[in-house]
Short mmCIF file of C-alpha atoms and ligand atoms in Angstrom, two decimals:
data_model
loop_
_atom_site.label_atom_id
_atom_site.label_comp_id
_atom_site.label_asym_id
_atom_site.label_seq_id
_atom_site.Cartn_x
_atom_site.Cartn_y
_atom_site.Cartn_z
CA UNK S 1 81.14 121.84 62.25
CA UNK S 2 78.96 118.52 63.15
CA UNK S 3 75.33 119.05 62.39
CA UNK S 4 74.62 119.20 66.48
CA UNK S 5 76.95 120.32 69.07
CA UNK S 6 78.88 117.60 71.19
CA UNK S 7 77.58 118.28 74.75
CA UNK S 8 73.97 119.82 73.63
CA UNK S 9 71.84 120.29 75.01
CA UNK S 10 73.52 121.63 77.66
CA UNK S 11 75.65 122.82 75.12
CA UNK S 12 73.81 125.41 73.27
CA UNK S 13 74.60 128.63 70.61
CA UNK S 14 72.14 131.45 71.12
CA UNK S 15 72.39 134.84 69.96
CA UNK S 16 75.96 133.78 68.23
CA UNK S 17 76.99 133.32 72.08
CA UNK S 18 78.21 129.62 72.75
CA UNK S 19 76.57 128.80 76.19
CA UNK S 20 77.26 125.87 78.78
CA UNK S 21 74.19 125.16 81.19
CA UNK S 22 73.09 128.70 80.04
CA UNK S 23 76.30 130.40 81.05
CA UNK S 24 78.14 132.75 77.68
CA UNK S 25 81.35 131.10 77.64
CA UNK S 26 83.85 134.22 76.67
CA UNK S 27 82.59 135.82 79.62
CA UNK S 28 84.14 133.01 81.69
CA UNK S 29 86.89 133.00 79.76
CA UNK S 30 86.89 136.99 80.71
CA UNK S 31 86.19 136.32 84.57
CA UNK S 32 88.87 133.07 85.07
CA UNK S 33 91.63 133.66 82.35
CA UNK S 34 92.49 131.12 80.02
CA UNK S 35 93.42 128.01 79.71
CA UNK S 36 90.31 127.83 81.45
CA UNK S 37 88.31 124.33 81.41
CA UNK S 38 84.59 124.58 82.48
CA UNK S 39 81.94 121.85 83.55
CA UNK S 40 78.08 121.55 83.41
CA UNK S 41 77.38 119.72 86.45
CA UNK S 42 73.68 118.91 85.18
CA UNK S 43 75.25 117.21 82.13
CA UNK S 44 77.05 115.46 84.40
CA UNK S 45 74.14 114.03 86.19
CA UNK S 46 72.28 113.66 83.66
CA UNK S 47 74.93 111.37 81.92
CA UNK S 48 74.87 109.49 85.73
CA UNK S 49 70.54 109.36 85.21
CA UNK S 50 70.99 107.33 82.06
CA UNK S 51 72.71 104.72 83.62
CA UNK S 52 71.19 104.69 86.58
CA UNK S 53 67.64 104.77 84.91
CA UNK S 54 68.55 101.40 83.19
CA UNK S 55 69.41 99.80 86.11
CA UNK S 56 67.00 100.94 88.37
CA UNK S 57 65.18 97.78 90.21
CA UNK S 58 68.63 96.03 90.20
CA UNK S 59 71.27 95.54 92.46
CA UNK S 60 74.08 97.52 91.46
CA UNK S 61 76.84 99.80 91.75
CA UNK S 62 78.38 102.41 89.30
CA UNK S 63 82.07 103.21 89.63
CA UNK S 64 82.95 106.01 88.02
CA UNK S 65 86.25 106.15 86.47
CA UNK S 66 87.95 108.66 88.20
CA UNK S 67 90.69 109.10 85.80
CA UNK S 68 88.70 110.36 83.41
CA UNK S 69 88.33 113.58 85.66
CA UNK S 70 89.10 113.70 89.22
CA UNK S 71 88.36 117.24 90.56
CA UNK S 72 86.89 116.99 93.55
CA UNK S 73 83.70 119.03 93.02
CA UNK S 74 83.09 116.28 90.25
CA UNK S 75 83.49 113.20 92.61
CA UNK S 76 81.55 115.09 95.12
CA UNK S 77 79.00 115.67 92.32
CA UNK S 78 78.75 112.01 91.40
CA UNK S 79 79.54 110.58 95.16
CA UNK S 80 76.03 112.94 96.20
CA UNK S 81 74.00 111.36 93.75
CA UNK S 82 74.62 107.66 95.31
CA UNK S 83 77.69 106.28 92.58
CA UNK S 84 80.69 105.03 93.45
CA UNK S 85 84.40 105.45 92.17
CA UNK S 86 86.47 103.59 89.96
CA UNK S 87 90.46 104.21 91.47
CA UNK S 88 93.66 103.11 89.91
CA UNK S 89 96.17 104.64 92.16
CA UNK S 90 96.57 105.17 95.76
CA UNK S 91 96.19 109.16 94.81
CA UNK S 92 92.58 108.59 93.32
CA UNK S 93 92.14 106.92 96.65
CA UNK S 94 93.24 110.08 98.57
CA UNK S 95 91.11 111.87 96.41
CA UNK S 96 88.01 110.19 96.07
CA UNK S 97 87.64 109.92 99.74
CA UNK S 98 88.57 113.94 100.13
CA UNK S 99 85.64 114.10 97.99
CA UNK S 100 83.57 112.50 100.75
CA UNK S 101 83.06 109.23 98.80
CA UNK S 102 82.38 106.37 100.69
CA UNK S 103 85.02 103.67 100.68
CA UNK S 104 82.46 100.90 100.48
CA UNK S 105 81.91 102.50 97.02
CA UNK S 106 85.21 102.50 95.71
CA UNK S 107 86.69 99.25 93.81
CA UNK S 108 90.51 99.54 93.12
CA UNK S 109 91.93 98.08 89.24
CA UNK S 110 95.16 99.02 87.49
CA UNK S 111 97.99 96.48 86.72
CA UNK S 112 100.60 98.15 89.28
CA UNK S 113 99.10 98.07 92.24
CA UNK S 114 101.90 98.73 95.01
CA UNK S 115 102.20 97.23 99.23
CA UNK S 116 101.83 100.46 99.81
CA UNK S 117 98.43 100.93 97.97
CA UNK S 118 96.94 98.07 98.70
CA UNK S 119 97.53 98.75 103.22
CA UNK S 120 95.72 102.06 102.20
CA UNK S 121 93.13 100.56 99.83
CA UNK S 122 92.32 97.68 102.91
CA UNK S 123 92.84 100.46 105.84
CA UNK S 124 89.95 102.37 103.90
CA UNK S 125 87.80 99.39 103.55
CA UNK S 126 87.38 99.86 99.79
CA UNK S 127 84.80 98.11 98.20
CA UNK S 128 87.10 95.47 96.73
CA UNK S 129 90.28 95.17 94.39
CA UNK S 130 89.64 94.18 90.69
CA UNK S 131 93.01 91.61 90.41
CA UNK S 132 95.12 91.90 87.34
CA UNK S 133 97.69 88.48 87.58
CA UNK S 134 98.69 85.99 89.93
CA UNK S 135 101.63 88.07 91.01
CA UNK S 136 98.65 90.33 92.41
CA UNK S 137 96.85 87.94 94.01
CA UNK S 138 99.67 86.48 95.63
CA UNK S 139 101.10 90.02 96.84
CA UNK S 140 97.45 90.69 98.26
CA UNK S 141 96.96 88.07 100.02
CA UNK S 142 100.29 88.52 101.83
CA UNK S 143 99.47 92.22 102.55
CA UNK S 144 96.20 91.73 103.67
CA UNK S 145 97.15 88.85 106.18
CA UNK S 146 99.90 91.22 107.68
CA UNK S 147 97.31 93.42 108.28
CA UNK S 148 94.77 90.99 109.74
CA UNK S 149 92.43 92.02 106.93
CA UNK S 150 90.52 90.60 104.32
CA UNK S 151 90.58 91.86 100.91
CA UNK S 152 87.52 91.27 98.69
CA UNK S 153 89.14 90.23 95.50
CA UNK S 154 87.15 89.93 91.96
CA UNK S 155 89.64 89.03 89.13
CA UNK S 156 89.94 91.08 85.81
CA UNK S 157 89.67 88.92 83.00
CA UNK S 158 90.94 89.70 79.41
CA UNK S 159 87.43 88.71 77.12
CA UNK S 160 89.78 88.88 73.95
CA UNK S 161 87.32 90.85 72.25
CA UNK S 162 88.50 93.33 69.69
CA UNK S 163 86.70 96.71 70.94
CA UNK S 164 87.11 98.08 67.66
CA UNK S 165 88.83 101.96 69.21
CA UNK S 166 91.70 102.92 68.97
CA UNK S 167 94.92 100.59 69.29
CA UNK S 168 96.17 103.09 72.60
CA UNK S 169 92.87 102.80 73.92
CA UNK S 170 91.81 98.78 73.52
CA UNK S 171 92.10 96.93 76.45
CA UNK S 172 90.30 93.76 75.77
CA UNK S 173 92.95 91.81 73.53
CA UNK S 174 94.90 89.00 74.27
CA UNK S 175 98.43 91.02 73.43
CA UNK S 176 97.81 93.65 75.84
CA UNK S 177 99.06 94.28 79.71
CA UNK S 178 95.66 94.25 80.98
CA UNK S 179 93.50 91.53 83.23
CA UNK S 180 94.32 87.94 83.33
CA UNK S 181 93.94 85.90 79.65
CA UNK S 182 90.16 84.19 79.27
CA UNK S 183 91.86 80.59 79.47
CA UNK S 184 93.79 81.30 82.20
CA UNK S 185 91.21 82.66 84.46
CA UNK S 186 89.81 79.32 86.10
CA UNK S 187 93.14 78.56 87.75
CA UNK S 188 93.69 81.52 89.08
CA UNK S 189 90.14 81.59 90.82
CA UNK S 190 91.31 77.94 92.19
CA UNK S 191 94.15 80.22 93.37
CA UNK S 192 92.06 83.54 94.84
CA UNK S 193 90.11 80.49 96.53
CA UNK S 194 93.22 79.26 98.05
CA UNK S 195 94.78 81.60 99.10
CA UNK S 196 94.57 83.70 102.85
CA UNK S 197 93.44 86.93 103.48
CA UNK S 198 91.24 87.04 100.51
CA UNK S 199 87.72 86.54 99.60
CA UNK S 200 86.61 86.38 96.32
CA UNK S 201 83.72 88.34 95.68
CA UNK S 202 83.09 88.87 91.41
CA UNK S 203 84.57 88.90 88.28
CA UNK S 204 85.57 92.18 85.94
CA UNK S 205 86.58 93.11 82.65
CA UNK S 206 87.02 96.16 80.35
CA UNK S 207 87.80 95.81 77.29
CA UNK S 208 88.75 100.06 76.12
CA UNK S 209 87.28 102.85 75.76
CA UNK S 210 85.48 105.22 73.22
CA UNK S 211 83.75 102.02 72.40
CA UNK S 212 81.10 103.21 69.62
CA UNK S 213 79.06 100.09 69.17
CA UNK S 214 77.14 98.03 71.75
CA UNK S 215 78.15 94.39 70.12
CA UNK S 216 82.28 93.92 71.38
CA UNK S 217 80.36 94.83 74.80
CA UNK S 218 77.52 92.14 74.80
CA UNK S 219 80.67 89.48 73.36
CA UNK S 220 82.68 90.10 76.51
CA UNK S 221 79.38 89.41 78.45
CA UNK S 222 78.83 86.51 76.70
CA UNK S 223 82.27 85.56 76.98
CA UNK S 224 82.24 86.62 80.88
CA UNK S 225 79.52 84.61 81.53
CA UNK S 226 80.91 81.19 80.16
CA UNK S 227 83.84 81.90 82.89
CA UNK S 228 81.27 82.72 85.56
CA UNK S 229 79.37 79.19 84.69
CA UNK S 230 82.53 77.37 84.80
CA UNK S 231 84.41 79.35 88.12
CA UNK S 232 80.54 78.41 89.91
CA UNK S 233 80.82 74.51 89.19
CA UNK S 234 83.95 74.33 90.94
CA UNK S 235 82.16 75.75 94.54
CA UNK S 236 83.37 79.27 93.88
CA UNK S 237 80.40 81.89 93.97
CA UNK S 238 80.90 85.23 91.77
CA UNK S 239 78.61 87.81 93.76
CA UNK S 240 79.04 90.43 91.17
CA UNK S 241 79.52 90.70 87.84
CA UNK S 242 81.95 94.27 86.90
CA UNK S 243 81.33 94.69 82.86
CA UNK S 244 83.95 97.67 83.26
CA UNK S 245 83.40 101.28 81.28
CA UNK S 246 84.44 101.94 77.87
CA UNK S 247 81.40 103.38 76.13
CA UNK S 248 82.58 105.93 73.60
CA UNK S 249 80.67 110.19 73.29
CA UNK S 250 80.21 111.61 70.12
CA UNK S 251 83.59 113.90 69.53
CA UNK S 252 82.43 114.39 65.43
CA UNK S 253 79.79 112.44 63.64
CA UNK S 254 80.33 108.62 66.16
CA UNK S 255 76.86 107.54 66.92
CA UNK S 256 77.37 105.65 70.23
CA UNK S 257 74.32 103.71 71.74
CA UNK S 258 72.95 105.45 74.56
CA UNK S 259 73.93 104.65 77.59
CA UNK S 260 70.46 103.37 79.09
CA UNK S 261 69.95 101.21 75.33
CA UNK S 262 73.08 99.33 76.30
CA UNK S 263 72.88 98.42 79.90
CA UNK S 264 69.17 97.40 79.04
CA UNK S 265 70.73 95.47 75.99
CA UNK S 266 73.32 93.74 78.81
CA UNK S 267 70.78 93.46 81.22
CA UNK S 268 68.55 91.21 78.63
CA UNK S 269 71.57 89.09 78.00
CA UNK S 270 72.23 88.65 81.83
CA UNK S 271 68.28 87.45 82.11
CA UNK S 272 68.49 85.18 78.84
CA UNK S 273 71.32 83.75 80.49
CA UNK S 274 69.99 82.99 83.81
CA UNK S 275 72.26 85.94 85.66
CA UNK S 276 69.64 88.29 85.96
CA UNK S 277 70.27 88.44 89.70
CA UNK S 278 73.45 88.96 89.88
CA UNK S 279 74.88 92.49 91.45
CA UNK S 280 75.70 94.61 88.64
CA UNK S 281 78.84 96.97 88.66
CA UNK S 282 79.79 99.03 85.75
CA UNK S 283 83.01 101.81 85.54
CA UNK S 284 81.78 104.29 83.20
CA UNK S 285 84.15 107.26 82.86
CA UNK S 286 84.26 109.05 79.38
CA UNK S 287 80.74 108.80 78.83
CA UNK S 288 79.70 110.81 82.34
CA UNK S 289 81.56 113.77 82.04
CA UNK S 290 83.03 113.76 78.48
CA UNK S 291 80.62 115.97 76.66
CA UNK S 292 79.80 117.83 80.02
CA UNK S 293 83.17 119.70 79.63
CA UNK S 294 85.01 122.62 77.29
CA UNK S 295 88.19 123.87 77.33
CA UNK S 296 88.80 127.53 76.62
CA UNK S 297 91.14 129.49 75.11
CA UNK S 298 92.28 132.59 73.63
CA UNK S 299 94.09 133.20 70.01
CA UNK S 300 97.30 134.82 70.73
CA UNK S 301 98.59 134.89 66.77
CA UNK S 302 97.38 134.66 63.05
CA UNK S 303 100.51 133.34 61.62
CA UNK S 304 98.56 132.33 57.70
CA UNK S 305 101.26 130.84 55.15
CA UNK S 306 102.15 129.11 51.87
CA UNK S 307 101.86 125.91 53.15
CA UNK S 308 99.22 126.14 56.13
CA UNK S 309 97.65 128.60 58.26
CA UNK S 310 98.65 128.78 61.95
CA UNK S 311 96.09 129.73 64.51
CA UNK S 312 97.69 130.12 67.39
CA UNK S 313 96.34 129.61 71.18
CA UNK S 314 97.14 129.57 74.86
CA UNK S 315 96.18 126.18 75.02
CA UNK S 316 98.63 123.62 74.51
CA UNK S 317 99.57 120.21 74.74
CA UNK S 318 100.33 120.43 78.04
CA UNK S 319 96.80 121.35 78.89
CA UNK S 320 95.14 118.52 76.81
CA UNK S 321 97.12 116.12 74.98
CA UNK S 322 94.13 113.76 73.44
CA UNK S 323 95.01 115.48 69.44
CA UNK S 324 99.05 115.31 70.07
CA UNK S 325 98.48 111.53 71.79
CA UNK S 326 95.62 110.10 69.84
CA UNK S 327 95.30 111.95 67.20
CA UNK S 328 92.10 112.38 68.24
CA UNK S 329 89.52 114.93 66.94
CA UNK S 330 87.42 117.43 68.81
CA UNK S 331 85.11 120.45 67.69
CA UNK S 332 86.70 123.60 68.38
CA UNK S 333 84.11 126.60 68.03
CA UNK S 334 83.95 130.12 68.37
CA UNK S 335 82.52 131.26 71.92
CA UNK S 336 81.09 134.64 70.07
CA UNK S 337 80.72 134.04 66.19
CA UNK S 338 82.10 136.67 63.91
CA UNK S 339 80.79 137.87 60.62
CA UNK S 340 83.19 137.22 57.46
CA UNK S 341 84.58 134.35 55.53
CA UNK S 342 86.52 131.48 57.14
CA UNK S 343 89.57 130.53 56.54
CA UNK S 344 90.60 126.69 56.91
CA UNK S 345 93.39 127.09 60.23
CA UNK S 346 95.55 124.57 62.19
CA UNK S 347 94.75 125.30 65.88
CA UNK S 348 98.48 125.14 67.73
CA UNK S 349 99.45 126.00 70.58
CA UNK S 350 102.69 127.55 72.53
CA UNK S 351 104.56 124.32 73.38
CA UNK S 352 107.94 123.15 71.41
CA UNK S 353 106.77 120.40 69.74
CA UNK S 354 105.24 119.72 66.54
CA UNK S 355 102.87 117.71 67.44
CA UNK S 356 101.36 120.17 69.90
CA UNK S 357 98.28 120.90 68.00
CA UNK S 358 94.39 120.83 69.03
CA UNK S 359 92.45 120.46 65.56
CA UNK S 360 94.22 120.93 62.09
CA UNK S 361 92.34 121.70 58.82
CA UNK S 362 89.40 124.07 60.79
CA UNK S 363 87.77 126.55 59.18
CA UNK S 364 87.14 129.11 61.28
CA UNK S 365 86.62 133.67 61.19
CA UNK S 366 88.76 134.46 63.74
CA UNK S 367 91.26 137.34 64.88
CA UNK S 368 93.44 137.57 68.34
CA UNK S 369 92.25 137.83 71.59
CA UNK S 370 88.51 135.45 70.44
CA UNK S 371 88.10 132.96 72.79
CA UNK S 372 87.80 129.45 71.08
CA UNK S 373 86.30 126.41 73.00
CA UNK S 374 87.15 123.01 72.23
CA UNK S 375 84.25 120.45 72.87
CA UNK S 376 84.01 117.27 73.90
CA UNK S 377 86.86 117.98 76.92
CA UNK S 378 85.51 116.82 79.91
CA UNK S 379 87.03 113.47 80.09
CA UNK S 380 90.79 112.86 79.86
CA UNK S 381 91.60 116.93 79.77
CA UNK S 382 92.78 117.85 82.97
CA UNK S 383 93.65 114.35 84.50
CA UNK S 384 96.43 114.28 81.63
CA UNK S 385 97.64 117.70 82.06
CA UNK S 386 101.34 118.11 82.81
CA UNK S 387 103.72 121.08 83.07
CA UNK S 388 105.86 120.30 80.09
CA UNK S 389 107.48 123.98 79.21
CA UNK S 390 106.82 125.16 82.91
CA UNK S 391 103.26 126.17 81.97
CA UNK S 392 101.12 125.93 84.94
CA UNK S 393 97.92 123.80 84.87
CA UNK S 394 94.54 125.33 84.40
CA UNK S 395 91.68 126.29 86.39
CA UNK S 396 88.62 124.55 86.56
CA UNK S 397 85.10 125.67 86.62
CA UNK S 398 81.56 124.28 87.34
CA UNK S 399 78.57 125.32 86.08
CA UNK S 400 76.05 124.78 89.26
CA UNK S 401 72.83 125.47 88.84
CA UNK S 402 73.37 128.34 86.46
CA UNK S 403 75.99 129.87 88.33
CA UNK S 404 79.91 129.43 87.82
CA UNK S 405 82.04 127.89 90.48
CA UNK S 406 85.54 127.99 90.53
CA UNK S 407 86.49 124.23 91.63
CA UNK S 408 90.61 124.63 90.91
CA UNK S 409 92.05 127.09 90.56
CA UNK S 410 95.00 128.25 88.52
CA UNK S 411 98.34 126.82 89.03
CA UNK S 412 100.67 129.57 90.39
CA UNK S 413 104.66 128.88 88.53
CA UNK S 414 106.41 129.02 91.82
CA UNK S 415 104.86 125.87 93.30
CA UNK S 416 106.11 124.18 89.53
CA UNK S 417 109.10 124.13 90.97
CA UNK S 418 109.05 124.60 95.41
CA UNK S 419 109.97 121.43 95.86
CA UNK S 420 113.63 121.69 93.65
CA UNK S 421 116.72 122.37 95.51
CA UNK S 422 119.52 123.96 93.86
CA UNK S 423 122.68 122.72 94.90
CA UNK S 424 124.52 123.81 97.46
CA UNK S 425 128.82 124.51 96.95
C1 LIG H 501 89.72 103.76 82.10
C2 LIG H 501 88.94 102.69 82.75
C3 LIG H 501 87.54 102.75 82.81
C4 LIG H 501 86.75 103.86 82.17
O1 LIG H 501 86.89 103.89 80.79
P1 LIG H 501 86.03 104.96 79.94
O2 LIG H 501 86.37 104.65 78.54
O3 LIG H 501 86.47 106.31 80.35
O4 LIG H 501 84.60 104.71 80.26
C5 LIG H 501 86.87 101.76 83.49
N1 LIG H 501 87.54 100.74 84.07
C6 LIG H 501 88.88 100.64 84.04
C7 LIG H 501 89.54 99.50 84.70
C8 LIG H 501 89.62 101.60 83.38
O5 LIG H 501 90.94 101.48 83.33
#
């Protein structure tokens, strides 16, 4: 168990009884059902205040990165306390403004971008598109002339930084799909500049995520900068400068910078540099609602043996896939501590697949029908959920002011499959 909880202090143990924003877990668990993910709203915000305590006196906007977790009570959480949205699909879009977020807030990335995306994107009047190859820029400028519109365009450029995360999760690199290569990037501002029906507004990058260390972040600056220098001496202004999201939570024993000690750390650079005036976006997602979140679930089976010790859960794969995808490694903790000796348990769950597991190697006193929480899940939980073995999705819950709100609720199994015909003859 890591010395402090992930997610403290809103977070907390007391009286054996793990609490979020002051609420005893297992009696949510009790109230909702499991698979049963729950949300401190305050540790939401107070993620938010961090940032937006570093760049208070600036110009500014914060994006969050919807993908990280798109319930609505969470964009109307963030939209309510003045930030923006991050989108990368015409869905977020949908979503972001059902959460009453204003489109002048929203900026639109993602590689893929569709005709159809971009008429909604420019009938909304979002913010502005963050361009990821010529193909793009060409495509939206033809879009937004058929439409008599004008779409603010700031291109994404590839830093080639190494962000030092995980291969899956490292944007920044030359050999990936994303943003437009460093060298590359003056031409196709000559062609943004060109072209109709756009109007080139910034520049962007992001170079991953779960980013634990504040230097690959000040090197794309630096290296953003250079481009912003050159782009300006050929008569092309950059009104904004997007350094992207990417800054890592503690899952185990990572020791991120905070998030107001790195945007203070950029903002110095920016002001060495002579860009201390520049609007300042940033797309934080992880770091704003990562370690505001649990997941909860209940032990179904002991299955101990020769080889390893199965702990079996309703939780699956299905419901968050970070440990099958990643690898990756969260705290999983008992929401009412038992008495009695541990014994060291891979945490699986119901799906047909090996890989479906949530932590291996866990010591842990447990017996069926405890309610286990596994930290750390507020960010890239229930956006990846699917339905793989016909297993609904799970409700969500926010913590609000001490009082628990049900923001989703279960998935029922008929709508899994309402929309599939069987054949008819
Ligand atoms: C995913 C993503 C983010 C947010 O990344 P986090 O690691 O969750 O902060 C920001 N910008 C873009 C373009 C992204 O794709």
């Amino acid at each position: 168990m890591p010395a402090m909880l992930p997610g403290a202090p809103h977070l907390a143990r007391a009286d054996g009884a793990l609490r979020l924003g002051g609420v005893p877990l297992a009696e949510l668990a009790r109230r909702f059902g499991t698979p049963l993910y729950v949300y401190s709203q305050a540790a939401m915000l107070d993620a938010l205040a961090a940032y937006q305590r570093a760049l208070a006196g600036r110009r500014h906007l914060l994006c969050y990165a919807m993908k990280a977790n798109a319930n609505l009570a969470v964009l109307q959480t963030f939209a309510r306390a003045g930030c923006g949205a991050d989108i990368v699909s015409g869905g977020e879009l949908a979503r972001a403004l059902a959460a009453g977020m204003p489109a002048s807030r929203i900026v639109f990335s993602g590689v893929g971008k569709t005709r159809a995306e971009m008429r909604q994107a420019l009938d909304a009047g979002v913010r502005g598109f963050n361009v990821e190859s010529l193909a793009e820029l060409q495509r939206l400028s033809a879009v937004a002339v058929e439409l008599g519109a004008t779409a603010p365009v700031s291109l994404r450029v590839n830093p080639d930084v190494d962000a030092g995360t995980h291969p899956y999760i490292s944007t920044g690199l030359r050999d990936n799909k994303f943003g437009i290569a460093h060298d590359e990037a003056l031409a196709a501002y000559r062609l943004a500049a060109s072209l109709p029906g756009l109007r080139v507004t910034g520049i962007d990058c992001h170079i991953g995520s779960q980013i634990t260390q504040a230097e690959p972040f000040v090197d794309a600056l630096d290296r953003m900068l250079d481009l912003v220098a050159a782009v300006e001496s050929e008569g092309i202004v950059l009104a904004h400068i997007d350094l992207g999201g990417g800054l890592g939570i503690r899952y185990a024993d990572e020791s991120p910078p905070a998030a107001d000690a790195l945007v203070a750390r950029m903002l110095a650079r920016l002001d060495a540099r002579g860009f201390g005036t520049r609007e300042i976006l940033l797309e934080p997602g992880r770091s704003l609602v990562g370690n505001a979140g649990v997941l909860l679930t209940e032990v179904q089976y002991l299955k101990p043996g020769a080889a390893r010790n199965f702990c079996i859960v309703d939780a699956a794969m299905n419901d968050l896939v970070r440990p099958a995808m990643y690898e990756a490694w969260m705290a999983i903790e008992p929401c009412v501590e038992r008495a009695g000796p541990a014994r060291v348990w891979d945490v699986v769950g119901p799906v047909c697949e090996s890989g479906d597991w949530l932590g291996r190697d866990r010591a842990l006193t447990v017996e069926p029908g405890d309610i286990l929480a596994v930290l750390s899940a507020g960010a890239y939980g229930m956006t990846m959920a699917s339905n793989y073995n016909s297993r609904p999705r799970a409700a969500e819950v926010m913590i609000v002011r001490g009082e628990a709100v049900l923001v989703r609720e279960r998935e029922v199994i008929e709508s899994l499959f309402a929309g599939e015909r069987l054949i008819s003859g």
